[in-house]
Amino acid sequence: MMNAVLVGCGAMSKAWLDAARQIDGLAIVGLVDLDAERARARAREYGLDSAAIGTSLDQVLDQTKPQAVFDVVVPAARRDVAFSAFTHNCHLLTEKPLADTPENARAIVDAARQAGRVHAVVQNRRYVANVRRIRRFLDSGAIGKPTSIHADFFVAPHFGGFREEMAHVLLLDMAIHTFDAARYMVAGDPAGVYCQEWEPANSWYRQGSSASAIFDLGGGKRFTYAGSWCAAGFRTSWESTWRIVAEHGSLLWDGEDGLKAEVVLSVRDGLFDLTQPIIVPPLDPADRVGGHLGIIKDFIHAIETGSEPETRGSDNIKSLAMVFGAIESAETGRRVAIPTQETQ
């Protein structure tokens, strides 16, 4: 049996609690929020009648003594939550992004290592079935090594609230999903980035709703990202639309169910090499999927077995470095180098 306290009972907490109640042996023993009534409302909604309710994480941890903390707070509060969790000898699973600044990200990862606790990030796009299929397909060498990765993200949500007032809102709050998926699918390590941000006249955000970036993912791989959170019409998937160009062919993914690839034939017709469709194999039974549910299960498995979760903080910090590198580039107008070594 594993007991966990969830801190941050806003809208995102529903995805966590929906997943948690599907996992045998996991009990939510406490709910924490700055608004105690909101925490009580979540407890009523999910039938958590015996859960401790409070506005202080430290007090609820003292009361319940759980093995794990689920962090669903706003990024600016993440460092304090992490330090409280590790001080109480708890493992920590946190919503993305890992932290609100590079310094806080490093501090959290270092604190987890010093405490000897499992620390992972809900990078749930890795657990999308077609992301897993693409990684396995590219690893097979069916179209050679990937060389150019292109992702387009054009969605126009009216969130209201804190997002519309954030600086660098697209890069900081959403783009990490796309950046992490790109890094995972092509097994890339970020080395540098050049990025521009702008605020279109039609935007309802304060700053940074649109961005374009070019990343060096090492090994000759380049990743281009074009995104907007105020582009109404012809909406893309939340997973973006993708074109991955490889040595001997290309792959297209519409971010939903449309996934196809072509391989180059050793025949040329005029100016062009002929190509033919090639099947992207279905999901392998070994591929872990399920969004929040899959990640929480992996997190619990890591605690029980002493293994490392795939989205461990010490690796996810590379994806976060892509975000902060892009922000720095946008602010300075120059290319920014990104550290490639996993935090030790």
Tab-separated table of N, CA and C in Angstrom, residues 3 19 57 75 79 87 90 105 145 158 165 169 183 219 269 292:
chain	number	residue	atom	x	y	z
A	3	ASN	N	0.755	5.441	0.321
A	3	ASN	CA	-0.022	6.615	0.664
A	3	ASN	C	0.615	7.854	0.052
A	19	ALA	N	-6.665	9.378	-12.371
A	19	ALA	CA	-5.701	8.294	-12.563
A	19	ALA	C	-5.469	7.526	-11.264
A	57	LEU	N	1.343	22.253	3.663
A	57	LEU	CA	1.841	20.929	3.284
A	57	LEU	C	2.605	20.295	4.430
A	75	PRO	N	4.026	26.645	-10.991
A	75	PRO	CA	5.481	26.448	-11.028
A	75	PRO	C	6.258	27.266	-10.006
A	79	ARG	N	9.466	24.716	-5.906
A	79	ARG	CA	10.671	24.485	-5.090
A	79	ARG	C	10.310	24.272	-3.621
A	87	THR	N	12.209	16.884	2.872
A	87	THR	CA	12.444	17.017	4.311
A	87	THR	C	11.652	15.976	5.094
A	90	CYS	N	9.772	12.027	1.693
A	90	CYS	CA	8.791	11.578	0.699
A	90	CYS	C	9.398	11.567	-0.704
A	105	ALA	N	15.307	24.517	-10.762
A	105	ALA	CA	15.326	23.149	-11.297
A	105	ALA	C	16.535	22.388	-10.779
A	145	LYS	N	18.659	7.208	-40.042
A	145	LYS	CA	18.725	8.090	-38.880
A	145	LYS	C	17.983	9.396	-39.150
A	158	HIS	N	-8.715	30.120	-24.784
A	158	HIS	CA	-8.962	31.256	-23.902
A	158	HIS	C	-9.010	30.725	-22.468
A	165	GLU	N	-1.530	36.150	-18.149
A	165	GLU	CA	-0.660	37.186	-17.600
A	165	GLU	C	0.803	36.769	-17.553
A	169	VAL	N	4.618	32.802	-22.172
A	169	VAL	CA	3.569	31.844	-21.817
A	169	VAL	C	3.626	30.568	-22.654
A	183	ARG	N	12.733	15.382	-28.319
A	183	ARG	CA	13.968	14.816	-27.763
A	183	ARG	C	13.844	13.309	-27.591
A	219	GLY	N	24.315	15.190	-33.033
A	219	GLY	CA	24.414	14.157	-34.059
A	219	GLY	C	23.895	14.588	-35.412
A	269	ASP	N	13.302	9.038	-60.856
A	269	ASP	CA	12.458	9.429	-61.977
A	269	ASP	C	12.675	10.913	-62.215
A	292	HIS	N	-1.252	10.398	-17.527
A	292	HIS	CA	-1.009	10.488	-16.083
A	292	HIS	C	-1.029	9.108	-15.431
